CSV table of C-alpha atoms and ligand atoms in Angstrom, one decimal:
chain,number,residue,atom,x,y,z
A,919,MET,CA,5.0,-4.8,-7.4
A,920,GLY,CA,1.9,-4.0,-9.3
A,921,PRO,CA,-0.5,-7.0,-8.2
A,922,LEU,CA,0.5,-6.3,-4.4
A,923,VAL,CA,-0.3,-2.5,-5.0
A,924,ALA,CA,-3.6,-3.3,-6.4
A,925,ALA,CA,-4.4,-6.1,-3.9
A,926,MET,CA,-3.6,-3.8,-1.0
A,927,MET,CA,-5.8,-0.9,-2.8
A,928,GLU,CA,-8.7,-3.4,-2.6
A,929,TYR,CA,-7.9,-4.1,1.0
A,930,GLU,CA,-8.0,-0.4,1.7
A,931,ARG,CA,-11.0,0.3,-0.3
A,932,GLY,CA,-13.0,3.3,0.7
A,933,VAL,CA,-10.0,4.9,2.6
A,934,PRO,CA,-8.3,7.0,0.1
A,935,GLN,CA,-6.1,8.6,3.1
A,936,ARG,CA,-4.6,5.1,3.8
A,937,ILE,CA,-4.3,4.3,0.2
A,938,ASN,CA,-2.4,7.7,-0.5
A,939,HIS,CA,-0.1,7.2,2.4
A,940,PHE,CA,1.1,3.7,1.5
A,941,LEU,CA,1.7,4.7,-2.2
A,942,LYS,CA,3.8,7.6,-1.0
A,943,VAL,CA,5.8,5.4,1.5
A,944,TYR,CA,6.3,3.0,-1.2
A,945,SER,CA,7.5,5.6,-3.8
A,946,PHE,CA,10.0,6.9,-1.2
A,947,ALA,CA,11.2,3.5,-0.1
A,948,LYS,CA,11.8,2.4,-3.8
A,949,LEU,CA,13.7,5.9,-4.6
A,950,ILE,CA,15.9,5.4,-1.6
A,951,GLY,CA,16.7,1.7,-2.1
A,952,GLU,CA,17.5,2.4,-5.7
A,953,GLN,CA,19.8,5.3,-4.7
A,954,GLU,CA,21.4,3.2,-1.8
A,955,ASN,CA,22.0,0.3,-4.4
A,956,LEU,CA,20.4,-2.3,-2.5
A,957,PRO,CA,20.7,-5.9,-3.8
A,958,ALA,CA,17.7,-6.8,-5.8
A,959,ALA,CA,16.3,-9.2,-3.2
A,960,VAL,CA,16.6,-6.5,-0.3
A,961,GLN,CA,14.9,-4.0,-2.8
A,962,GLU,CA,12.1,-6.2,-3.7
A,963,THR,CA,11.5,-6.9,0.3
A,964,LEU,CA,11.7,-3.4,1.1
A,965,GLU,CA,9.1,-2.4,-1.7
A,966,ALA,CA,6.5,-5.1,-0.8
A,967,ALA,CA,7.1,-4.1,3.1
A,968,ALA,CA,6.3,-0.6,2.3
A,969,VAL,CA,3.1,-1.5,0.4
A,970,VAL,CA,1.7,-3.5,3.2
A,971,HIS,CA,3.5,-1.9,6.3
A,972,ASP,CA,0.0,-0.3,7.7
A,973,ILE,CA,-1.9,-3.6,7.0
A,974,GLY,CA,-2.6,-4.0,10.6
A,975,ILE,CA,-4.6,-0.4,11.2
A,976,ARG,CA,-7.8,-1.8,9.8
A,977,PRO,CA,-8.1,-4.8,12.2
A,978,SER,CA,-6.8,-2.6,15.1
A,979,LEU,CA,-9.4,-0.1,14.7
A,980,VAL,CA,-12.0,-2.7,14.6
A,981,LYS,CA,-11.0,-4.7,17.6
A,982,TYR,CA,-9.4,-2.2,19.8
A,983,GLN,CA,-10.9,1.1,18.4
A,984,SER,CA,-7.3,2.2,18.0
A,985,SER,CA,-4.6,2.3,15.6
A,986,GLY,CA,-1.9,2.3,18.0
A,987,GLY,CA,1.7,1.1,16.8
A,988,ASN,CA,1.6,-1.7,19.2
A,989,PHE,CA,-1.7,-3.1,18.0
A,990,GLN,CA,-0.7,-2.8,14.5
A,991,GLU,CA,2.3,-4.6,15.0
A,992,ILE,CA,0.4,-7.4,16.3
A,993,GLU,CA,-2.5,-7.5,13.9
A,994,GLY,CA,-0.4,-6.7,10.9
A,995,PRO,CA,1.9,-9.7,10.1
A,996,PRO,CA,-0.8,-12.4,10.2
A,997,ILE,CA,-2.9,-10.6,7.4
A,998,ALA,CA,0.2,-9.6,5.2
A,999,ARG,CA,1.2,-13.3,5.4
A,1000,GLU,CA,-1.9,-14.5,3.9
A,1001,LEU,CA,-2.0,-11.6,1.3
A,1002,LEU,CA,1.5,-12.3,0.2
A,1003,ALA,CA,1.0,-16.0,0.3
A,1004,ARG,CA,-2.0,-15.4,-2.2
A,1005,LEU,CA,0.3,-13.7,-4.7
A,1006,ALA,CA,2.8,-16.5,-4.3
A,1007,PHE,CA,5.6,-14.4,-2.7
A,1008,PRO,CA,8.3,-16.8,-1.8
A,1009,GLU,CA,8.3,-17.9,2.2
A,1010,ASP,CA,11.5,-16.6,2.8
A,1011,ARG,CA,10.6,-13.1,1.7
A,1012,ILE,CA,7.2,-13.5,3.4
A,1013,GLU,CA,9.1,-14.0,6.6
A,1014,ARG,CA,11.1,-11.0,6.4
A,1015,ILE,CA,8.1,-8.6,5.1
A,1016,CYS,CA,6.3,-9.7,8.1
A,1017,PHE,CA,8.7,-9.0,10.5
A,1018,LEU,CA,9.0,-5.7,9.1
A,1019,VAL,CA,5.4,-5.1,9.2
A,1020,GLY,CA,5.8,-6.2,13.0
A,1021,HIS,CA,8.5,-4.1,13.9
A,1022,HIS,CA,8.0,-0.6,11.5
A,1023,HIS,CA,7.4,1.4,14.8
A,1024,THR,CA,10.2,0.0,16.9
A,1025,TYR,CA,13.3,2.1,16.0
A,1026,GLN,CA,15.7,0.1,18.1
A,1027,ASP,CA,17.8,-2.9,16.9
A,1028,ILE,CA,17.4,-1.7,13.1
A,1029,ASP,CA,18.8,-4.7,11.7
A,1030,GLY,CA,19.2,-4.2,7.9
A,1031,ASP,CA,18.6,-1.6,5.1
A,1032,ASP,CA,15.2,-2.9,4.1
A,1033,TYR,CA,14.2,-2.0,7.8
A,1034,ARG,CA,16.2,1.2,8.1
A,1035,ILE,CA,14.7,2.6,4.9
A,1036,LEU,CA,11.1,1.4,5.6
A,1037,VAL,CA,11.3,3.6,8.9
A,1038,GLU,CA,12.9,6.6,7.1
A,1039,ALA,CA,10.2,6.3,4.1
A,1040,ASP,CA,7.2,6.2,6.7
A,1041,PHE,CA,8.7,9.2,8.6
A,1042,LEU,CA,9.2,11.2,5.3
A,1043,VAL,CA,5.4,10.8,4.8
A,1044,ASN,CA,4.3,11.0,8.4
A,1045,LEU,CA,6.3,14.2,9.3
A,1046,TYR,CA,4.3,15.7,6.2
A,1047,GLU,CA,0.8,14.2,7.0
A,1048,GLU,CA,1.1,15.1,10.9
A,1049,LYS,CA,2.5,18.8,10.0
A,1050,THR,CA,5.4,18.2,12.5
A,1051,ASP,CA,7.2,21.4,13.3
A,1052,LYS,CA,10.7,22.0,12.0
A,1053,GLN,CA,12.4,21.7,15.3
A,1054,SER,CA,10.9,18.1,15.9
A,1055,VAL,CA,11.8,17.1,12.1
A,1056,LEU,CA,15.3,18.2,13.0
A,1057,LYS,CA,15.3,15.8,15.8
A,1058,VAL,CA,13.8,12.9,13.9
A,1059,ARG,CA,16.6,13.4,11.4
A,1060,LYS,CA,19.1,13.2,14.2
A,1061,ASN,CA,17.7,10.0,15.9
A,1062,ILE,CA,16.3,8.1,12.9
A,1063,PHE,CA,17.8,9.0,9.4
A,1064,ARG,CA,21.1,7.0,8.5
A,1065,THR,CA,21.3,6.6,4.9
A,1066,LYS,CA,22.3,9.2,2.5
A,1067,ALA,CA,19.5,9.4,0.3
A,1068,GLY,CA,16.9,9.2,3.0
A,1069,THR,CA,18.5,12.2,4.7
A,1070,LYS,CA,18.7,13.9,1.1
A,1071,ALA,CA,14.7,13.4,0.7
A,1072,LEU,CA,14.2,14.7,4.2
A,1073,ASN,CA,16.3,17.7,3.6
A,1074,ASP,CA,14.7,18.6,0.4
A,1075,LEU,CA,11.2,17.9,1.6
A,1076,PHE,CA,11.5,20.5,4.6
A,1077,ALA,CA,14.5,22.8,3.1
A,1078,LEU,CA,16.4,21.8,6.1
A,1079,PRO,CA,20.0,23.1,6.4
A,1080,GLU,CA,22.7,20.5,5.5
B,1371,LIG,FE1,3.0,4.2,7.6
């Protein structure tokens, strides 16, 4: 995953907040995927999607002066596709990663462990970065978190009662 991480850091050059964000989401996603024993191909898709998931923020800010999730979901996939193709990711892998980039703010119809864990990892980081209050964190746990490892990470992060 090193070359993709390096390319994404270059893409986000000068924006340490977004570089830190994707590195954290990537770490949580990798850990949760490993703990949930994902098949190797799904794990790789998850990790790559975590690295590039917010790739649509930069163009959304330029085009719409907004980083709204809906803009990101439109702007992200084509740029992700270009980057992944340049790094010689296989076509079927690129397809799924771009789907995940385009849906990571959509929480209904989560259709796979890669999708589920990407959403959980992004929440783990966003709940902290946005200083979310404990009541809201508990609500997110109930509504979003489904994997054992993701829930454990959330409970540990915020010292939640089991
Ligand atoms: Fe994110």
